[in-house]
GROMACS .gro file of C-alpha atoms in nm:
model
  270
    1MET     CA    1   0.692   3.901   6.887
    2LEU     CA    2   1.037   3.926   6.725
    3ALA     CA    3   1.186   3.698   6.989
    4THR     CA    4   0.912   3.440   6.925
    5PHE     CA    5   0.967   3.454   6.550
    6SER     CA    6   1.343   3.423   6.597
    7LYS     CA    7   1.295   3.117   6.816
    8TYR     CA    8   1.096   2.923   6.558
    9TYR     CA    9   1.303   3.056   6.270
   10THR     CA   10   1.603   2.898   6.439
   11ALA     CA   11   1.409   2.571   6.463
   12PHE     CA   12   1.330   2.606   6.091
   13LEU     CA   13   1.700   2.649   6.007
   14VAL     CA   14   1.797   2.350   6.220
   15GLY     CA   15   1.533   2.144   6.044
   16LEU     CA   16   1.656   2.268   5.708
   17GLN     CA   17   2.014   2.160   5.786
   18SER     CA   18   1.890   1.823   5.911
   19ASN     CA   19   1.689   1.761   5.593
   20LEU     CA   20   1.975   1.867   5.369
   21ILE     CA   21   2.188   1.594   5.528
   22TYR     CA   22   1.942   1.342   5.385
   23ARG     CA   23   1.907   1.518   5.050
   24VAL     CA   24   2.010   1.200   4.865
   25ASN     CA   25   1.712   1.018   5.014
   26PHE     CA   26   1.484   1.303   4.912
   27ALA     CA   27   1.640   1.305   4.565
   28ILE     CA   28   1.574   0.932   4.526
   29ARG     CA   29   1.216   0.986   4.636
   30GLY     CA   30   1.187   1.272   4.392
   31PHE     CA   31   1.319   1.070   4.100
   32PHE     CA   32   1.085   0.787   4.194
   33SER     CA   33   0.815   1.038   4.104
   34PHE     CA   34   0.971   1.050   3.758
   35PHE     CA   35   0.871   0.687   3.708
   36HIS     CA   36   0.534   0.759   3.867
   37LEU     CA   37   0.471   1.029   3.606
   38VAL     CA   38   0.573   0.795   3.325
   39VAL     CA   39   0.339   0.521   3.453
   40VAL     CA   40   0.054   0.771   3.491
   41PHE     CA   41   0.111   0.889   3.136
   42ILE     CA   42   0.110   0.534   2.994
   43LEU     CA   43  -0.194   0.414   3.192
   44TRP     CA   44  -0.415   0.715   3.124
   45SER     CA   45  -0.311   0.732   2.760
   46ALA     CA   46  -0.430   0.372   2.729
   47ALA     CA   47  -0.753   0.455   2.916
   48TYR     CA   48  -0.823   0.744   2.678
   49ALA     CA   49  -0.748   0.539   2.365
   50GLY     CA   50  -1.047   0.598   2.137
   51ASN     CA   51  -1.204   0.841   2.388
   52ASN     CA   52  -1.193   1.218   2.368
   53SER     CA   53  -1.292   1.252   2.732
   54ILE     CA   54  -1.358   1.054   3.049
   55GLY     CA   55  -1.596   1.203   3.299
   56GLY     CA   56  -1.604   1.522   3.095
   57PHE     CA   57  -1.228   1.575   3.114
   58SER     CA   58  -0.969   1.538   2.838
   59LEU     CA   59  -0.645   1.342   2.857
   60GLU     CA   60  -0.456   1.670   2.886
   61GLN     CA   61  -0.661   1.774   3.188
   62THR     CA   62  -0.607   1.438   3.357
   63ILE     CA   63  -0.230   1.437   3.298
   64THR     CA   64  -0.215   1.794   3.429
   65TYR     CA   65  -0.407   1.683   3.738
   66PHE     CA   66  -0.157   1.409   3.826
   67VAL     CA   67   0.146   1.629   3.758
   68ALA     CA   68   0.004   1.899   3.986
   69LEU     CA   69  -0.086   1.633   4.244
   70ILE     CA   70   0.272   1.507   4.268
   71VAL     CA   71   0.411   1.860   4.295
   72VAL     CA   72   0.163   1.956   4.567
   73GLN     CA   73   0.233   1.632   4.756
   74PHE     CA   74   0.601   1.717   4.780
   75MET     CA   75   0.523   2.079   4.869
   76ILE     CA   76   0.278   2.020   5.155
   77GLY     CA   77   0.254   1.645   5.222
   78ALA     CA   78   0.325   1.528   5.578
   79PHE     CA   79   0.551   1.228   5.516
   80ASN     CA   80   0.702   1.121   5.849
   81GLU     CA   81   0.590   1.386   6.095
   82ASP     CA   82   0.353   1.153   6.282
   83TYR     CA   83   0.628   0.895   6.341
   84GLN     CA   84   0.880   1.161   6.442
   85ILE     CA   85   0.639   1.305   6.699
   86SER     CA   86   0.558   0.956   6.823
   87GLU     CA   87   0.928   0.879   6.864
   88GLU     CA   88   0.989   1.198   7.063
   89ILE     CA   89   0.704   1.112   7.299
   90ARG     CA   90   0.816   0.751   7.347
   91ASN     CA   91   1.179   0.846   7.407
   92GLY     CA   92   1.094   1.132   7.641
   93LEU     CA   93   1.248   1.394   7.413
   94ILE     CA   94   0.943   1.614   7.458
   95ASN     CA   95   1.043   1.667   7.822
   96GLN     CA   96   1.272   1.949   7.710
   97PHE     CA   97   0.969   2.140   7.577
   98LEU     CA   98   0.781   2.117   7.906
   99LEU     CA   99   1.025   2.338   8.097
  100LYS     CA  100   1.112   2.585   7.823
  101PRO     CA  101   0.907   2.865   7.663
  102VAL     CA  102   0.870   2.668   7.340
  103ASN     CA  103   0.536   2.568   7.191
  104TYR     CA  104   0.575   2.208   7.075
  105PHE     CA  105   0.324   2.244   6.792
  106ALA     CA  106   0.499   2.554   6.658
  107TYR     CA  107   0.836   2.382   6.688
  108ARG     CA  108   0.722   2.073   6.497
  109PHE     CA  109   0.547   2.287   6.236
  110SER     CA  110   0.871   2.480   6.180
  111ILE     CA  111   1.049   2.148   6.117
  112TYR     CA  112   0.769   2.043   5.882
  113LEU     CA  113   0.806   2.365   5.681
  114SER     CA  114   1.182   2.318   5.645
  115ALA     CA  115   1.135   1.961   5.520
  116ARG     CA  116   0.872   2.071   5.268
  117LEU     CA  117   1.103   2.340   5.136
  118VAL     CA  118   1.366   2.075   5.059
  119THR     CA  119   1.123   1.826   4.902
  120GLY     CA  120   0.939   2.103   4.717
  121LEU     CA  121   1.262   2.209   4.546
  122LEU     CA  122   1.375   1.853   4.473
  123ILE     CA  123   1.051   1.762   4.295
  124LEU     CA  124   1.145   2.022   4.035
  125LEU     CA  125   1.426   1.793   3.913
  126PRO     CA  126   1.208   1.504   3.784
  127LEU     CA  127   0.957   1.760   3.659
  128ILE     CA  128   1.228   1.921   3.443
  129VAL     CA  129   1.335   1.577   3.315
  130THR     CA  130   0.980   1.478   3.217
  131TYR     CA  131   0.875   1.817   3.082
  132PRO     CA  132   0.967   1.738   2.716
  133LEU     CA  133   0.735   1.437   2.738
  134LEU     CA  134   0.454   1.621   2.917
  135LYS     CA  135   0.466   1.974   2.778
  136ASN     CA  136   0.199   1.908   2.512
  137TYR     CA  137  -0.030   1.754   2.773
  138LEU     CA  138  -0.031   2.032   3.030
  139THR     CA  139  -0.328   2.266   3.044
  140LEU     CA  140  -0.404   2.522   3.313
  141PRO     CA  141  -0.702   2.751   3.386
  142GLN     CA  142  -0.704   3.077   3.191
  143GLU     CA  143  -0.895   3.271   3.458
  144LEU     CA  144  -0.729   3.436   3.756
  145TRP     CA  145  -0.970   3.338   4.033
  146PRO     CA  146  -0.865   2.967   4.062
  147TYR     CA  147  -0.508   3.072   4.142
  148LEU     CA  148  -0.627   3.329   4.398
  149TYR     CA  149  -0.848   3.068   4.565
  150ALA     CA  150  -0.565   2.814   4.552
  151ILE     CA  151  -0.340   3.026   4.775
  152PRO     CA  152  -0.552   2.995   5.094
  153ALA     CA  153  -0.651   2.642   4.989
  154LEU     CA  154  -0.286   2.533   4.980
  155MET     CA  155  -0.211   2.702   5.313
  156MET     CA  156  -0.504   2.532   5.484
  157SER     CA  157  -0.421   2.201   5.314
  158ALA     CA  158  -0.073   2.220   5.466
  159LEU     CA  159  -0.223   2.285   5.810
  160ILE     CA  160  -0.464   1.994   5.767
  161GLN     CA  161  -0.184   1.765   5.648
  162PHE     CA  162   0.038   1.853   5.941
  163GLY     CA  163  -0.252   1.872   6.186
  164ILE     CA  164  -0.364   1.516   6.112
  165ALA     CA  165  -0.006   1.388   6.144
  166TYR     CA  166   0.027   1.581   6.473
  167CYS     CA  167  -0.294   1.424   6.608
  168PHE     CA  168  -0.174   1.074   6.521
  169GLY     CA  169   0.158   1.147   6.687
  170MET     CA  170  -0.026   1.256   7.001
  171LEU     CA  171  -0.198   0.917   7.018
  172THR     CA  172   0.136   0.781   7.142
  173PHE     CA  173   0.037   0.909   7.488
  174TRP     CA  174  -0.229   0.635   7.487
  175PHE     CA  175  -0.092   0.374   7.244
  176LEU     CA  176   0.263   0.241   7.217
  177GLU     CA  177   0.228   0.187   6.842
  178ILE     CA  178   0.039   0.418   6.604
  179GLN     CA  179   0.131   0.250   6.275
  180GLY     CA  180  -0.212   0.094   6.233
  181PHE     CA  181  -0.385   0.431   6.268
  182VAL     CA  182  -0.145   0.594   6.023
  183ILE     CA  183  -0.185   0.320   5.761
  184LEU     CA  184  -0.565   0.345   5.785
  185SER     CA  185  -0.549   0.721   5.745
  186MET     CA  186  -0.315   0.691   5.444
  187ALA     CA  187  -0.554   0.444   5.279
  188LEU     CA  188  -0.848   0.678   5.328
  189GLU     CA  189  -0.646   0.975   5.206
  190SER     CA  190  -0.535   0.787   4.893
  191VAL     CA  191  -0.895   0.716   4.793
  192LEU     CA  192  -1.091   1.010   4.935
  193GLY     CA  193  -0.809   1.258   4.872
  194GLY     CA  194  -0.795   1.188   4.499
  195GLN     CA  195  -0.445   1.043   4.494
  196ILE     CA  196  -0.541   0.727   4.305
  197PHE     CA  197  -0.787   0.887   4.063
  198PRO     CA  198  -0.964   1.225   4.037
  199LEU     CA  199  -1.265   1.230   4.267
  200ASP     CA  200  -1.491   1.383   4.004
  201LEU     CA  201  -1.483   1.049   3.821
  202LEU     CA  202  -1.680   0.896   4.109
  203PRO     CA  203  -2.061   0.887   4.116
  204LYS     CA  204  -2.198   1.227   4.211
  205TRP     CA  205  -2.337   1.117   4.548
  206ILE     CA  206  -1.998   0.979   4.654
  207PHE     CA  207  -1.823   1.295   4.534
  208ASP     CA  208  -2.071   1.514   4.724
  209LEU     CA  209  -2.017   1.302   5.037
  210SER     CA  210  -1.640   1.334   5.008
  211THR     CA  211  -1.660   1.715   4.996
  212GLY     CA  212  -1.775   1.710   5.357
  213LEU     CA  213  -1.473   1.511   5.476
  214PRO     CA  214  -1.128   1.649   5.562
  215TYR     CA  215  -0.948   1.413   5.321
  216PHE     CA  216  -1.101   1.600   5.027
  217TYR     CA  217  -0.917   1.913   5.138
  218GLN     CA  218  -0.583   1.750   5.209
  219MET     CA  219  -0.481   1.730   4.846
  220TYR     CA  220  -0.764   1.710   4.594
  221PHE     CA  221  -0.920   2.053   4.653
  222PRO     CA  222  -0.614   2.274   4.585
  223VAL     CA  223  -0.507   2.053   4.295
  224ALA     CA  224  -0.856   2.068   4.143
  225LEU     CA  225  -0.846   2.447   4.165
  226LEU     CA  226  -0.505   2.468   3.999
  227THR     CA  227  -0.602   2.233   3.716
  228GLY     CA  228  -0.946   2.371   3.635
  229ARG     CA  229  -1.153   2.079   3.762
  230ILE     CA  230  -1.356   2.319   3.978
  231THR     CA  231  -1.508   2.580   3.748
  232ASP     CA  232  -1.760   2.760   3.968
  233PRO     CA  233  -1.624   3.035   4.199
  234ALA     CA  234  -1.928   3.010   4.430
  235THR     CA  235  -1.876   2.635   4.474
  236ALA     CA  236  -1.506   2.690   4.538
  237GLY     CA  237  -1.589   2.959   4.796
  238ASN     CA  238  -1.820   2.722   4.984
  239MET     CA  239  -1.551   2.456   4.979
  240LEU     CA  240  -1.300   2.704   5.123
  241LEU     CA  241  -1.536   2.758   5.417
  242ILE     CA  242  -1.565   2.383   5.474
  243GLN     CA  243  -1.187   2.356   5.452
  244LEU     CA  244  -1.151   2.634   5.709
  245PHE     CA  245  -1.390   2.447   5.939
  246TRP     CA  246  -1.185   2.127   5.919
  247THR     CA  247  -0.860   2.319   5.965
  248VAL     CA  248  -0.988   2.469   6.291
  249VAL     CA  249  -1.132   2.135   6.411
  250ILE     CA  250  -0.812   1.940   6.342
  251LEU     CA  251  -0.581   2.201   6.498
  252CYS     CA  252  -0.803   2.227   6.808
  253THR     CA  253  -0.813   1.848   6.833
  254GLY     CA  254  -0.434   1.839   6.825
  255GLN     CA  255  -0.411   2.086   7.111
  256LEU     CA  256  -0.672   1.896   7.310
  257LEU     CA  257  -0.480   1.570   7.266
  258TRP     CA  258  -0.160   1.745   7.372
  259ARG     CA  259  -0.313   1.876   7.695
  260ARG     CA  260  -0.486   1.547   7.777
  261GLY     CA  261  -0.176   1.348   7.688
  262LEU     CA  262   0.046   1.552   7.920
  263ARG     CA  263  -0.177   1.449   8.209
  264LEU     CA  264  -0.074   1.089   8.140
  265HIS     CA  265   0.289   1.165   8.066
  266THR     CA  266   0.553   1.101   8.331
  267ALA     CA  267   0.893   1.265   8.288
  268VAL     CA  268   1.186   1.098   8.464
  269GLY     CA  269   1.539   1.233   8.478
  270GLY     CA  270   1.687   1.566   8.370
   0.00000   0.00000   0.00000
């Protein structure tokens, strides 16, 4: 057990060093979020002009939602993992994992965690810069249970985020180019994952439909818990069970694609 942990901890450290080399790129991406926050503030302030609430939520709750969304995106979002996996399959770099006692999924997940540690820390910089502007608009739940529920929700969201990217990367065994699949998935995630607007502003039947889809649990669900948009513990508990279901399905699908893909894979050379 210790040897296994040490193996993937080493992969985590290697990934951490690799991501720190490109810290300027991450910093630029992080400060781009500064402008994103400013635009969100301006647009939603205009939308709320003359309105105390939209969809039953105040301006403060909506601003808090988007701030939390950006933070969670940098903490658990899978940015380039699908393309990195695809590149390793196309270039034959995965051959090294076929002859060594290394689980490829665990290896890639270790790299993902190291990258999210770097981006998660860097997002704090634009958040500190914008805090004087936003501090009067931030409101969080007063009860304890949303934060307790958010812990497993965030963990499973990370697994779903990475699991979907892993599955798309595995498609390289069958398709030379996966960009079309990834772009389609990103479009669905942007709408059904609440990244463009909070899902509870949609008609109820669309919102209820979205709760049965994995995109709902990629980002919206943990953010909604942390910002008080889900107020019923029983409802949140049922959603956690659905999230667990999708987590298991996506991870199992990734392993199935890996095994089936290896049957098609031909390794040449040493």
